[in-house]
Coordinates of C-alpha atoms and ligand atoms in Angstrom, one line a residue:
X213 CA -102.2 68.5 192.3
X214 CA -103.6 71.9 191.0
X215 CA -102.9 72.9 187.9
X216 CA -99.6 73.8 186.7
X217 CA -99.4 77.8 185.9
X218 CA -98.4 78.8 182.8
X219 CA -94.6 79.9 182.9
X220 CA -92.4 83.2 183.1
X221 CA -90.1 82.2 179.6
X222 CA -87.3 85.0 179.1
X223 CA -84.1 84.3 176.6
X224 CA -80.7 85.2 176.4
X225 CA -79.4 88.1 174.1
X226 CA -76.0 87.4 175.1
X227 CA -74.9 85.0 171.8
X228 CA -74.7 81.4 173.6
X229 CA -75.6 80.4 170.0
X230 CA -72.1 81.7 168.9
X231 CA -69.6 79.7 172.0
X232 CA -67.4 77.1 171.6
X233 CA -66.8 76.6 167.5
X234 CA -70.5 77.6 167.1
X235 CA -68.8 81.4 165.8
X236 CA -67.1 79.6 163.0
X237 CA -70.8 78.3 161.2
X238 CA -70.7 80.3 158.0
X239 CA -73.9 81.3 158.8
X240 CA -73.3 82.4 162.1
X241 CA -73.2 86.4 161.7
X242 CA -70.1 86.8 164.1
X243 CA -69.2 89.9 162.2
X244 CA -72.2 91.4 163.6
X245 CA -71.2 90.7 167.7
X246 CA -70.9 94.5 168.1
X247 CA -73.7 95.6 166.0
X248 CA -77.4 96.9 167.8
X249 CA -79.1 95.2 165.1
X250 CA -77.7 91.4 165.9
X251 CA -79.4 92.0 169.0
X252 CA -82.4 93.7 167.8
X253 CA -83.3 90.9 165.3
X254 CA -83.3 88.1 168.1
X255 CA -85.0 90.5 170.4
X256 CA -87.7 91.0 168.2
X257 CA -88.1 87.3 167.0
X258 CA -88.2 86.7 170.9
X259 CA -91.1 89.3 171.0
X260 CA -92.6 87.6 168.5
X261 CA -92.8 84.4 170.2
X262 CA -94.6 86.1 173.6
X263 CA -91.4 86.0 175.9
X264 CA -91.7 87.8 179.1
X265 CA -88.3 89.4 178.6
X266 CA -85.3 89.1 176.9
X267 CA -81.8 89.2 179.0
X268 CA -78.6 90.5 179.3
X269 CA -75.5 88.9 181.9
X270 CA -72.5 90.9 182.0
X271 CA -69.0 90.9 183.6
X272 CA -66.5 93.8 184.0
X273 CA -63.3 92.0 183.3
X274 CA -61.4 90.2 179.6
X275 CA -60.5 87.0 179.7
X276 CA -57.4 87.0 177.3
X277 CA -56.9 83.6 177.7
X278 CA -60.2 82.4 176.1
X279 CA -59.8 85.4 173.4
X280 CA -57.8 83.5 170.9
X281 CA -60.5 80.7 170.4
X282 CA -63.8 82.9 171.5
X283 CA -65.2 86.1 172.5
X284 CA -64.9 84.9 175.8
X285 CA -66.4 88.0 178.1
X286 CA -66.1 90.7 175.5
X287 CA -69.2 92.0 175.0
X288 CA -71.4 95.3 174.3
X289 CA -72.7 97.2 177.5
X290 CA -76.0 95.4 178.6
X291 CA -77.8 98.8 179.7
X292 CA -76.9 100.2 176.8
X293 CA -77.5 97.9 174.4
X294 CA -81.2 97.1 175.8
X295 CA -82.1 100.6 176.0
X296 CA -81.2 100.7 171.7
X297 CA -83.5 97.5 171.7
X298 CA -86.2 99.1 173.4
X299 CA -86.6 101.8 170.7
X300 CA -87.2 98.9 168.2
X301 CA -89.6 96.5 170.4
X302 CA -92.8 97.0 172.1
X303 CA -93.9 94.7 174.5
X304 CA -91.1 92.2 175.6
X305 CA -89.1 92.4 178.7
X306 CA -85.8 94.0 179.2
X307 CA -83.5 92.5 181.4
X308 CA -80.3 94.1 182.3
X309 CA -77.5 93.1 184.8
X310 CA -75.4 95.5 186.8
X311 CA -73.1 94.0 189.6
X312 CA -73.4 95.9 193.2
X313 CA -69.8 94.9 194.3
X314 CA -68.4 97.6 191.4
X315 CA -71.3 100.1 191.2
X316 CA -72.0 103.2 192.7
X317 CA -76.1 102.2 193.8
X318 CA -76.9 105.8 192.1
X319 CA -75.8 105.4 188.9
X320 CA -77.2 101.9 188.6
X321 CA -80.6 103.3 190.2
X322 CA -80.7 106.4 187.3
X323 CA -79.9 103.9 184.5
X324 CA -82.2 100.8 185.2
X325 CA -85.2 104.1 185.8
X326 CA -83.7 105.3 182.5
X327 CA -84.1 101.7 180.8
X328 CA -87.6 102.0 182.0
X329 CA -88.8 105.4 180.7
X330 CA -86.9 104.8 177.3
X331 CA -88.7 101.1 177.5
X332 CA -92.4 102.1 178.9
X333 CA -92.4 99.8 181.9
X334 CA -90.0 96.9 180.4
X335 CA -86.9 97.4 182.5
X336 CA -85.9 94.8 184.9
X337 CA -82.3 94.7 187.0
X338 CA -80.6 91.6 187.2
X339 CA -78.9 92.0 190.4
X340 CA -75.5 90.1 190.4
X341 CA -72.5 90.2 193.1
X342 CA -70.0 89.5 190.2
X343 CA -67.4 86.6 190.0
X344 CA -64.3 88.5 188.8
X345 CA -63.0 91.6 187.9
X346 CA -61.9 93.1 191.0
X347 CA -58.5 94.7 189.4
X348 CA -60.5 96.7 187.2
X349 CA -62.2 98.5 190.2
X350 CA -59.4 99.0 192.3
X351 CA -59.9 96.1 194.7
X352 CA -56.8 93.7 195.3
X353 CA -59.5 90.4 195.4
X354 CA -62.4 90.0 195.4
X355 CA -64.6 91.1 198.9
X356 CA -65.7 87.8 200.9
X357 CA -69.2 86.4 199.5
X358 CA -70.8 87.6 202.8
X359 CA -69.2 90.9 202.4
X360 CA -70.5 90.9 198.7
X361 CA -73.9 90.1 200.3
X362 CA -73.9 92.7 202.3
X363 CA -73.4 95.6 200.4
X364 CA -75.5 93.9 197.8
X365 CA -78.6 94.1 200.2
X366 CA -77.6 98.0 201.2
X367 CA -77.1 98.6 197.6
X368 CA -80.5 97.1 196.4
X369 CA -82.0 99.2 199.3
X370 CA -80.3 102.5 198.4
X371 CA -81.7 101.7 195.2
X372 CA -85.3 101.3 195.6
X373 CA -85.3 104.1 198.1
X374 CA -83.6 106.3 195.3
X375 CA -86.4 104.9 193.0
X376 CA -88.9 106.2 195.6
X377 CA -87.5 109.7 196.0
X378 CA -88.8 111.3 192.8
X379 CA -91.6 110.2 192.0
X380 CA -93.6 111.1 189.0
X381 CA -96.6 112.2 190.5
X382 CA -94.3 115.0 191.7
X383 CA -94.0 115.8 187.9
X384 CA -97.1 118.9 187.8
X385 CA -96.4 120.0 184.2
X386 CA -98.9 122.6 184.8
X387 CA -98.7 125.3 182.4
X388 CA -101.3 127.9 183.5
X389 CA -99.4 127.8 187.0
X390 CA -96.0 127.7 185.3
X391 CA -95.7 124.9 187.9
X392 CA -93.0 122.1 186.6
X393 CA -93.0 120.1 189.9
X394 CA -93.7 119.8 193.8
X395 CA -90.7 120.0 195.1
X396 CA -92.4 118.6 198.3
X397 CA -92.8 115.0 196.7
X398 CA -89.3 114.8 195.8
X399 CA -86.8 114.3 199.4
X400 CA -83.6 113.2 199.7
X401 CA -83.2 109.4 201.2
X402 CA -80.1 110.9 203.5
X403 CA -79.1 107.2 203.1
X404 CA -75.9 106.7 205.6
X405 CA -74.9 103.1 205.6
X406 CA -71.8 100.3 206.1
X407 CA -70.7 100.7 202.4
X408 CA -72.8 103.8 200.9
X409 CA -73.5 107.7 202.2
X410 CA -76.2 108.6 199.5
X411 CA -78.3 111.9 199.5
X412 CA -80.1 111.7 197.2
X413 CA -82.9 112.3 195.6
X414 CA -82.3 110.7 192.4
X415 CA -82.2 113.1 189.5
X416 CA -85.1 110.9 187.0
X417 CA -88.5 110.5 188.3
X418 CA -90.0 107.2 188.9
X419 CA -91.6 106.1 185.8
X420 CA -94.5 105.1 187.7
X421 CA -96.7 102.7 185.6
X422 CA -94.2 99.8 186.3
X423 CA -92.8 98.8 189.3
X424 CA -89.1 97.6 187.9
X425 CA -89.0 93.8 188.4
X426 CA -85.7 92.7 190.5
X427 CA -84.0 89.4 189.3
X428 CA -81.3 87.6 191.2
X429 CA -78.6 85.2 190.4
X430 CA -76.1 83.3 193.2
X431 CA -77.5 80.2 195.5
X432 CA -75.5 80.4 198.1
X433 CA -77.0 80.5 201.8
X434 CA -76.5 84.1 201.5
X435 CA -77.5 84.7 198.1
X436 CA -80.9 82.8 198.8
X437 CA -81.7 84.7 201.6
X438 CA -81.1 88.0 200.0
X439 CA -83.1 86.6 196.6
X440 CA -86.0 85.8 199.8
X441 CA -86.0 88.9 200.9
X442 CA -86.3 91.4 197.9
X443 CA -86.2 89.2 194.3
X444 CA -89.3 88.9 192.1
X445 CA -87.3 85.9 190.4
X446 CA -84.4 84.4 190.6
X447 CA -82.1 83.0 187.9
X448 CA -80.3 80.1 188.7
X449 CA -78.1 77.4 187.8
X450 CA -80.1 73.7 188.6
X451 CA -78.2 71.0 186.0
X452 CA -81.0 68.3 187.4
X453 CA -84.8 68.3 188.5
X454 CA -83.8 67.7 192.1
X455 CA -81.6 70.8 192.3
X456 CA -84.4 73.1 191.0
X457 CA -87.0 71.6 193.3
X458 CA -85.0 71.7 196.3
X459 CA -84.0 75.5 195.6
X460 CA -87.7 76.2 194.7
X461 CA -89.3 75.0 198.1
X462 CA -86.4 76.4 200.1
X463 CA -86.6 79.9 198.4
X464 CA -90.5 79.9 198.7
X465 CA -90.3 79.1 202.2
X466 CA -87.7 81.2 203.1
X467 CA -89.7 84.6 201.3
X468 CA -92.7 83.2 203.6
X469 CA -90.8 83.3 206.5
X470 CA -90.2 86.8 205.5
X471 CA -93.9 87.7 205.0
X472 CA -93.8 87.3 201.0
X473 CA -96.1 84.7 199.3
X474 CA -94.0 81.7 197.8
X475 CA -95.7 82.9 194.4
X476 CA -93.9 86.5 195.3
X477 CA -90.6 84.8 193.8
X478 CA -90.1 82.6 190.1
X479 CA -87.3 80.2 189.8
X480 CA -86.0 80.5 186.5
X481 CA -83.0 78.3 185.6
X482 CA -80.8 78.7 182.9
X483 CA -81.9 76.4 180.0
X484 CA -79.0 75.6 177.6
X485 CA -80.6 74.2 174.2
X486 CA -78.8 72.3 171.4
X487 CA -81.8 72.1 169.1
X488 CA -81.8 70.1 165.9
X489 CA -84.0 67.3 164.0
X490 CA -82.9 64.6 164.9
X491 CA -81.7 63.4 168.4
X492 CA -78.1 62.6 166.6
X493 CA -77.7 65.3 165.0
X494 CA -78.3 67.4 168.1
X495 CA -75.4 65.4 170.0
X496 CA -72.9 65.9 167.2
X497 CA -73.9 69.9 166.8
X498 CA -72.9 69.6 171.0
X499 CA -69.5 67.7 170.3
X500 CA -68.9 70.1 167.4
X501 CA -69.2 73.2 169.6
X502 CA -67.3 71.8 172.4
X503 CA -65.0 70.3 170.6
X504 CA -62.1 72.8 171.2
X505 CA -62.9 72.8 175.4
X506 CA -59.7 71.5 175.9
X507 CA -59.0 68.9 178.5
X508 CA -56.6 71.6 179.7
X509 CA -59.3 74.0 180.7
X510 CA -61.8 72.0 181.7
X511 CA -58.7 70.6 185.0
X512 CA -58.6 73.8 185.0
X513 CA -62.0 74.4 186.0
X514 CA -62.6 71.7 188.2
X515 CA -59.7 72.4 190.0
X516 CA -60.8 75.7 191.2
X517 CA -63.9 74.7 191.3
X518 CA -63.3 71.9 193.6
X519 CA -59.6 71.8 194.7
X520 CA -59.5 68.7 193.1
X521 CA -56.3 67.7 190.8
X522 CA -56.8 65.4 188.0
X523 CA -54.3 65.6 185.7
X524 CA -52.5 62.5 185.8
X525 CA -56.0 60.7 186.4
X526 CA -56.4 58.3 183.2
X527 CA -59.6 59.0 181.4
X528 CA -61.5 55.9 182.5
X529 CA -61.1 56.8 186.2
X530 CA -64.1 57.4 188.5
X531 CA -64.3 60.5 190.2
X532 CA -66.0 59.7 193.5
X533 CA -67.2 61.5 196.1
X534 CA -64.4 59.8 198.0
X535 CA -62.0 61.5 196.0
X536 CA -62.8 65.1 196.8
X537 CA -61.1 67.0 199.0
X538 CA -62.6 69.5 201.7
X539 CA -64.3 72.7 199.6
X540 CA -61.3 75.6 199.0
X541 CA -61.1 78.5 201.1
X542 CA -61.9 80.6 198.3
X543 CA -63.9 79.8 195.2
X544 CA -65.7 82.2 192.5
X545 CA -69.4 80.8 193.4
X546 CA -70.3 78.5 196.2
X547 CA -73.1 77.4 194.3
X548 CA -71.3 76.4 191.2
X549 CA -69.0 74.6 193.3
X550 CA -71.8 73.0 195.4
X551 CA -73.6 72.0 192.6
X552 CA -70.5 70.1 191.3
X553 CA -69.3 68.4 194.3
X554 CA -73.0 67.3 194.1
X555 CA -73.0 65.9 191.0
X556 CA -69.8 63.9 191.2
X557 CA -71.3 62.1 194.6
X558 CA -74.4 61.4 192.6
X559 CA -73.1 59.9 189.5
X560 CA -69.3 58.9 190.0
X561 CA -68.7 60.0 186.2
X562 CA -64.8 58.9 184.7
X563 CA -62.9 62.0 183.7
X564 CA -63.4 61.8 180.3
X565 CA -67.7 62.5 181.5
X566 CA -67.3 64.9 183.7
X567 CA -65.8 66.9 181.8
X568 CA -68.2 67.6 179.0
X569 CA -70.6 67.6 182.1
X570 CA -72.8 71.2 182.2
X571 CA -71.2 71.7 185.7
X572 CA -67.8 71.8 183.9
X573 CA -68.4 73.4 180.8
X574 CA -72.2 74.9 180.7
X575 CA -72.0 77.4 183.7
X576 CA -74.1 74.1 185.6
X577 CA -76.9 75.1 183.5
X578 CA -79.9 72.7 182.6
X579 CA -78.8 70.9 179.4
X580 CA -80.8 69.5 176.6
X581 CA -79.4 68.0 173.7
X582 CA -82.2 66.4 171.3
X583 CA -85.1 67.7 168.9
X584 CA -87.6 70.3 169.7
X585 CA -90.2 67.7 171.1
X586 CA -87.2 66.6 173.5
X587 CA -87.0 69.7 175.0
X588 CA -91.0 70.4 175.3
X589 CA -91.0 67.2 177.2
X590 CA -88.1 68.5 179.4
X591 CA -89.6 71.5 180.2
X592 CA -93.5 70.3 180.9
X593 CA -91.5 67.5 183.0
X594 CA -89.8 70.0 185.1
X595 CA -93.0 72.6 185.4
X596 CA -95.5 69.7 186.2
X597 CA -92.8 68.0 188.9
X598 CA -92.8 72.2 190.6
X599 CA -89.2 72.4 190.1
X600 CA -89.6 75.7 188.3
X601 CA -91.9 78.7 187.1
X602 CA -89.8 78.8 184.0
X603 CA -86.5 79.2 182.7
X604 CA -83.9 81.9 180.8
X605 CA -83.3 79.7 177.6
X606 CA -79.8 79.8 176.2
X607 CA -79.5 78.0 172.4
X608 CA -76.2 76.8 171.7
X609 CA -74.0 75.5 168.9
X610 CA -76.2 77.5 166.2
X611 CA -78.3 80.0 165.0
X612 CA -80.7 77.3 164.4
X613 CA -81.2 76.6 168.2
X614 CA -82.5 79.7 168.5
X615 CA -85.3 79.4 165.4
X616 CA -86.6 76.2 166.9
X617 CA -86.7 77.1 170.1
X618 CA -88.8 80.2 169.4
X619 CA -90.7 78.7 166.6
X620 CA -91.3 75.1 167.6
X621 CA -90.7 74.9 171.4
X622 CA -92.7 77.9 172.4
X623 CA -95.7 77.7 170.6
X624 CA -95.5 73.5 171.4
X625 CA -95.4 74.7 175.1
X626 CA -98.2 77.3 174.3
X627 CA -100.3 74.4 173.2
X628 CA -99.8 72.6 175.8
X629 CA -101.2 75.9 178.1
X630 CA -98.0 76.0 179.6
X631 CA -97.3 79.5 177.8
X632 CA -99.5 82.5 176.7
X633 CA -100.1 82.8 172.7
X634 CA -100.5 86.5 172.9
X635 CA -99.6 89.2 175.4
X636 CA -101.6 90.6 177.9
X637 CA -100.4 93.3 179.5
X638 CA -97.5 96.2 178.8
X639 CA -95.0 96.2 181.0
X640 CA -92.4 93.7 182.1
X641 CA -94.0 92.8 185.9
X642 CA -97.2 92.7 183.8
X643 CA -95.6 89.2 182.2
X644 CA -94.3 88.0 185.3
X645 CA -97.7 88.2 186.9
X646 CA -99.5 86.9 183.9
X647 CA -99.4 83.1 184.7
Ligands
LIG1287 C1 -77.2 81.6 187.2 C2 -76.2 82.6 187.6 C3 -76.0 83.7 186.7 C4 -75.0 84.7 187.0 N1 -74.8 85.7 186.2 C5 -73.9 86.7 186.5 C6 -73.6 87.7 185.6 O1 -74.2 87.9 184.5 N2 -72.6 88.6 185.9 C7 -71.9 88.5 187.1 O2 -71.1 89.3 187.3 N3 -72.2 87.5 187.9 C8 -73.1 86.6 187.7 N4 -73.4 85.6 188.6 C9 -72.6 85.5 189.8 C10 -73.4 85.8 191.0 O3 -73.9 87.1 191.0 C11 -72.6 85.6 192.3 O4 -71.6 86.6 192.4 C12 -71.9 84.3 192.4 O5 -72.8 83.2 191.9 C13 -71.5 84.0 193.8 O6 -72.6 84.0 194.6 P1 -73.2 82.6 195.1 O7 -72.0 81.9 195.9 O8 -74.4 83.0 196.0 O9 -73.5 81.8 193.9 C14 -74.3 84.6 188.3 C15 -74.5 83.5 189.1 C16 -75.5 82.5 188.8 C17 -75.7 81.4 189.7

């Protein structure tokens, strides 16, 4: 087997350290949720550690219902909020998300360039279809996933093209000609598609030491073969080895079907880490975090995750594969769902399991609950099988997760050369390539 590459590590900004009853820790800053410098500190720390890139998700909709017990969705604009980081960080990664269901492709094109000149290089997009929020754009439901899909690949294309149309070379700045620019470099894209008529060109020029990395997240049919076909990475859900290595071969053979190299595209699961010193105290700062999920929600979610009812099931009761019914017509992700069904035909868990499972209540992320060493063993377990190039890392139930996971799991990992103890290059693709 050759040896394993070192790998593409990038963490949340988005406060998985503060869900559940983490928010109520006395020392879990929650005052500061809608404060730049929260952000800032973790960013930097994350900097300080090597990441490639630290990362924002976003949605465009409140869930009320989760707002009495939890921030739920609210949150700071991700675009916005990286470009402040930028101005205080030098070298890490800036990962934003903007959804191409609800965008215009020009203005997410202008502020992901914008990220990048405020940044030097460090943008990347983190291009997501959206789950909800349809109401807030004028749309009676959500559009079909393949519809989504669809506009998502014209979208992405407007948006490179738009990123092409000015670029800086164009920028003369010559003062003894009094020339600014050459017009002649900078042409409209006269784009004229299904969903989007764009002239262009885009009013930013390219900032052209840095080709902006393009992240995807969805694992559908249709979301893999759009990730194939344009993603330098993409961020996925895999709760078990098996579901990462599968998606990793498929999506490396499907970008070398395309004419990519299977290198050309990282798999980088979500990483969920409760991180504590002792394997006990790990699973009770878990049971303390989740220990408001109520049963209510969790039927809730498996319900419209699955179609499948269990509300007068007693605890105790296997869910089977035999049990479920045939998929719904219409569910928020395929692959959550997938991953689900999958998981209840793998393991038969009771109720009372399945619902603390990471399918149910961890957005089917990769789960570790133990000490620091547990987790470096996870990971190298996972990079040395080839189920992944790395991972998004998401501490949970504390502040504390996110300390030892930047300053025991990271530099254990570098140790192990699995990581890089100091950067190399600049800009964000520079990380991504440096493995
Ligand atoms: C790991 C992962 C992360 C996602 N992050 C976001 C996000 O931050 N914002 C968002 O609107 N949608 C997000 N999505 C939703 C996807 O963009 C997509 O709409 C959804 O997964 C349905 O597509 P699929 O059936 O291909 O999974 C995410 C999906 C996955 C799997």
């Amino acid at each position: 087997m050759p040896p394993t590459k070192q790998l593409n590590i990038g963490m949340s900004l988005a406060p998985t350290w503060l869900s559940g009853d983490a928010w109520l820790r006395s020392d879990s800053g929650v005052e500061n949720l809608f404060h730049g410098e929260f952000y800032l500190d973790i960013a930097q720390r994350a900097e300080e550690a090597k990441l490639d890139f630290a990362f924002l998700p976003d949605s465009l909709f409140l869930n009320t219902s989760m707002l009495a017990t939890g921030a739920g969705f609210a949150s700071l604009d991700p675009t916005l909020l990286q470009a402040s980081i930028a101005a205080g960080t030098s070298r890490i990664g800036l990962l934003s998300t903007a959804s191409t269901t609800f965008f215009p492709p020009y203005i997410v094109a202008r502020q992901i360039q914008s990220l990048n000149w405020l940044s030097k290089g460090r943008a990347g997009w983190n291009i997501v279809t959206a789950l909800d929020g349809n109401e807030n754009f004028g749309l009676p439901e959500m559009p079909s996933p393949e519809d989504r899909y669809s506009r998502a690949a014209e979208f992405t294309e407007v948006v490179r093209r738009l990123w092409q149309s000015f670029p800086q070379e164009a920028l003369k700045l010559d003062r003894v000609n009094g020339q600014f620019a050459d017009p002649d470099q900078v042409n409209p894209i006269d784009h004229e598609g299904r969903f989007y008529n764009v002239k262009g060109p885009l009013n930013l020029p390219r900032y052209d030491k840095a080709r902006i990395p393009l992240i995807q997240a969805g694992a559908s049919d249709a979301g893999r073969a759009f990730a194939a076909s344009v993603a330098d990475a993409i961020f996925a859900s895999t709760p078990d080895r098996a579901a990462a290595f599968d998606l990793r071969k498929d999506l490396r053979s499907r970008a070398e079907a395309l004419g990519r190299k299977g290198d050309d595209i990282r798999i980088l699961p979500g990483l969920s880490l409760f991180l504590a010193p002792t394997k006990t105290e790990a699973k009770e700062l878990f049971a303390e975090t989740n220990a408001r999920v109520t049963r209510q929600r969790g039927l809730g979610t498996v319900q419209e995750m699955i179609g499948l009812d269990l509300t007068d099931w007693p605890e105790d009761r296997k869910v089977t594969g035999a049990a479920l019914p045939p998929p719904p017509e219409k569910v928020r992700s395929q692959t959550h769902s997938q991953l689900l069904r999958r998981m209840i035909e793998r393991d038969e868990p009771t109720v009372v399991d399945l619902l603390t499972r990471p399918e149910v209540v961890g957005s089917a992320h990769w789960l570790v609950v133990g000490t620091p060493a547990d987790a470096v063993a996870a990971i190298k377990d996972w990079a040395v099988a080839g189920a992944v190039d790395g991972f998004v890392a998401f501490p949970g139930g504390s502040i504390g997760s996110v300390a030892s996971f930047l300053e025991e799991v990271v530099p254990a990992l570098s140790e192990l050369g699995l990581f890089r103890t100091a950067y190399r290059g600049t800009t964000f693709l520079d990380h991504l390539n440096d493995r």
